[in-house]
């Protein structure tokens, strides 16, 4: 594996270099001192692994992940960010809490090597979920949702979402330009979205109010919602009363 080291503190970068001397399968290919350097290096060099500091001036580690064109394996490091530590552990993305021992470092590296030998799709989904957890305020609707699109993790602005449909345990987010597959189920997405802007209209559908052109009765107690792009989405009878409550 080729590895990139990203940290604004020289001693932290030096320590990683020293610890990697005993790891035969990982070759350091460079160091970055800030987020902008990291984005450029990751996009140009496409490393297999990045040691990424969470807290950096300017662009932090999460900002770097939003802007890269490839998705390497990530080992995060942090000095004090407790919520991030919990999220990393729950999302199966490893982290190093500064100061860390050589044994703890090797454990993180072994996890990265094991993941490198396996399929990366599940890892990408977990990383998207991690970003969402770390960037969201539980008391407010998120400013952005994070989804895996190809080999990238990208933010999606809820304002761009026209409607959402369930896809098994996943969800499809439809925007004007593209459709994104989220690893979140539709129920979890419903809880995260602003209820003044989105409404569950079916067990498999969520609509953005701004996308609805008109509705008409389906003759069986429900509705058909016609979106501004011509898409028709069923409003089931169990949700029709909520629609009627909004009719003035």
PDB file of N, CA, C and O in Angstrom, residues 129 132-134 136-138 140-142 145 158 184 186-195:
ATOM      1  N   UNK A 129     -21.540   7.181   6.119  1.00  0.00           N
ATOM      2  CA  UNK A 129     -22.329   7.266   7.342  1.00  0.00           C
ATOM      3  C   UNK A 129     -21.561   8.002   8.435  1.00  0.00           C
ATOM      4  O   UNK A 129     -22.126   8.778   9.209  1.00  0.00           O
ATOM      5  N   UNK A 132     -21.701  11.708   7.842  1.00  0.00           N
ATOM      6  CA  UNK A 132     -23.008  12.232   8.194  1.00  0.00           C
ATOM      7  C   UNK A 132     -23.135  12.398   9.700  1.00  0.00           C
ATOM      8  O   UNK A 132     -23.617  13.426  10.190  1.00  0.00           O
ATOM      9  N   UNK A 133     -22.673  11.407  10.444  1.00  0.00           N
ATOM     10  CA  UNK A 133     -22.777  11.458  11.897  1.00  0.00           C
ATOM     11  C   UNK A 133     -21.918  12.571  12.472  1.00  0.00           C
ATOM     12  O   UNK A 133     -22.327  13.296  13.371  1.00  0.00           O
ATOM     13  N   UNK A 134     -20.724  12.714  11.958  1.00  0.00           N
ATOM     14  CA  UNK A 134     -19.799  13.692  12.513  1.00  0.00           C
ATOM     15  C   UNK A 134     -20.169  15.117  12.140  1.00  0.00           C
ATOM     16  O   UNK A 134     -19.913  16.051  12.890  1.00  0.00           O
ATOM     17  N   UNK A 136     -23.374  16.229  11.416  1.00  0.00           N
ATOM     18  CA  UNK A 136     -24.756  16.581  11.711  1.00  0.00           C
ATOM     19  C   UNK A 136     -24.924  16.976  13.169  1.00  0.00           C
ATOM     20  O   UNK A 136     -24.268  16.448  14.049  1.00  0.00           O
ATOM     21  N   UNK A 137     -25.821  17.908  13.409  1.00  0.00           N
ATOM     22  CA  UNK A 137     -26.241  18.280  14.756  1.00  0.00           C
ATOM     23  C   UNK A 137     -27.538  17.546  15.034  1.00  0.00           C
ATOM     24  O   UNK A 137     -28.505  17.703  14.300  1.00  0.00           O
ATOM     25  N   UNK A 138     -27.572  16.764  16.097  1.00  0.00           N
ATOM     26  CA  UNK A 138     -28.760  15.967  16.379  1.00  0.00           C
ATOM     27  C   UNK A 138     -29.994  16.826  16.596  1.00  0.00           C
ATOM     28  O   UNK A 138     -31.119  16.345  16.469  1.00  0.00           O
ATOM     29  N   UNK A 140     -30.816  19.558  14.868  1.00  0.00           N
ATOM     30  CA  UNK A 140     -31.217  20.278  13.674  1.00  0.00           C
ATOM     31  C   UNK A 140     -31.121  19.377  12.455  1.00  0.00           C
ATOM     32  O   UNK A 140     -30.392  18.396  12.434  1.00  0.00           O
ATOM     33  N   UNK A 141     -31.871  19.748  11.408  1.00  0.00           N
ATOM     34  CA  UNK A 141     -31.748  19.033  10.151  1.00  0.00           C
ATOM     35  C   UNK A 141     -30.362  19.301   9.570  1.00  0.00           C
ATOM     36  O   UNK A 141     -29.838  20.407   9.685  1.00  0.00           O
ATOM     37  N   UNK A 142     -29.723  18.315   8.958  1.00  0.00           N
ATOM     38  CA  UNK A 142     -28.365  18.505   8.439  1.00  0.00           C
ATOM     39  C   UNK A 142     -28.345  19.462   7.260  1.00  0.00           C
ATOM     40  O   UNK A 142     -29.289  19.539   6.477  1.00  0.00           O
ATOM     41  N   UNK A 145     -26.228  16.006   3.194  1.00  0.00           N
ATOM     42  CA  UNK A 145     -26.205  14.566   3.382  1.00  0.00           C
ATOM     43  C   UNK A 145     -24.991  14.031   2.638  1.00  0.00           C
ATOM     44  O   UNK A 145     -24.597  14.587   1.609  1.00  0.00           O
ATOM     45  N   UNK A 158     -29.714  19.146   0.759  1.00  0.00           N
ATOM     46  CA  UNK A 158     -31.132  18.788   0.771  1.00  0.00           C
ATOM     47  C   UNK A 158     -31.992  19.663  -0.129  1.00  0.00           C
ATOM     48  O   UNK A 158     -33.033  19.207  -0.619  1.00  0.00           O
ATOM     49  N   UNK A 184     -28.253   4.889   3.911  1.00  0.00           N
ATOM     50  CA  UNK A 184     -29.290   5.043   4.929  1.00  0.00           C
ATOM     51  C   UNK A 184     -30.626   4.532   4.411  1.00  0.00           C
ATOM     52  O   UNK A 184     -30.965   4.713   3.244  1.00  0.00           O
ATOM     53  N   UNK A 186     -34.822   4.610   4.282  1.00  0.00           N
ATOM     54  CA  UNK A 186     -35.698   5.757   4.106  1.00  0.00           C
ATOM     55  C   UNK A 186     -36.234   6.266   5.445  1.00  0.00           C
ATOM     56  O   UNK A 186     -36.459   7.468   5.622  1.00  0.00           O
ATOM     57  N   UNK A 187     -36.414   5.368   6.411  1.00  0.00           N
ATOM     58  CA  UNK A 187     -36.878   5.796   7.724  1.00  0.00           C
ATOM     59  C   UNK A 187     -35.870   6.678   8.436  1.00  0.00           C
ATOM     60  O   UNK A 187     -36.228   7.689   9.047  1.00  0.00           O
ATOM     61  N   UNK A 188     -34.602   6.315   8.352  1.00  0.00           N
ATOM     62  CA  UNK A 188     -33.552   7.123   8.978  1.00  0.00           C
ATOM     63  C   UNK A 188     -33.416   8.467   8.286  1.00  0.00           C
ATOM     64  O   UNK A 188     -33.230   9.499   8.939  1.00  0.00           O
ATOM     65  N   UNK A 189     -33.539   8.472   6.966  1.00  0.00           N
ATOM     66  CA  UNK A 189     -33.486   9.739   6.237  1.00  0.00           C
ATOM     67  C   UNK A 189     -34.645  10.639   6.636  1.00  0.00           C
ATOM     68  O   UNK A 189     -34.480  11.857   6.790  1.00  0.00           O
ATOM     69  N   UNK A 190     -35.826  10.064   6.780  1.00  0.00           N
ATOM     70  CA  UNK A 190     -36.992  10.866   7.172  1.00  0.00           C
ATOM     71  C   UNK A 190     -36.741  11.585   8.489  1.00  0.00           C
ATOM     72  O   UNK A 190     -37.101  12.754   8.650  1.00  0.00           O
ATOM     73  N   UNK A 191     -36.106  10.913   9.437  1.00  0.00           N
ATOM     74  CA  UNK A 191     -35.821  11.509  10.735  1.00  0.00           C
ATOM     75  C   UNK A 191     -34.820  12.653  10.633  1.00  0.00           C
ATOM     76  O   UNK A 191     -34.836  13.578  11.440  1.00  0.00           O
ATOM     77  N   UNK A 192     -33.936  12.593   9.649  1.00  0.00           N
ATOM     78  CA  UNK A 192     -32.889  13.600   9.523  1.00  0.00           C
ATOM     79  C   UNK A 192     -33.338  14.827   8.732  1.00  0.00           C
ATOM     80  O   UNK A 192     -32.751  15.900   8.870  1.00  0.00           O
ATOM     81  N   UNK A 193     -34.341  14.677   7.896  1.00  0.00           N
ATOM     82  CA  UNK A 193     -34.757  15.771   7.024  1.00  0.00           C
ATOM     83  C   UNK A 193     -35.705  16.730   7.738  1.00  0.00           C
ATOM     84  O   UNK A 193     -36.428  16.354   8.656  1.00  0.00           O
ATOM     85  N   UNK A 194     -35.708  17.965   7.272  1.00  0.00           N
ATOM     86  CA  UNK A 194     -36.549  19.016   7.841  1.00  0.00           C
ATOM     87  C   UNK A 194     -38.012  18.743   7.481  1.00  0.00           C
ATOM     88  O   UNK A 194     -38.379  18.767   6.298  1.00  0.00           O
ATOM     89  N   UNK A 195     -38.906  18.501   8.465  1.00  0.00           N
ATOM     90  CA  UNK A 195     -40.304  18.193   8.144  1.00  0.00           C
ATOM     91  C   UNK A 195     -41.067  19.354   7.527  1.00  0.00           C
ATOM     92  O   UNK A 195     -42.147  19.143   6.973  1.00  0.00           O
TER      93      UNK A 195
END
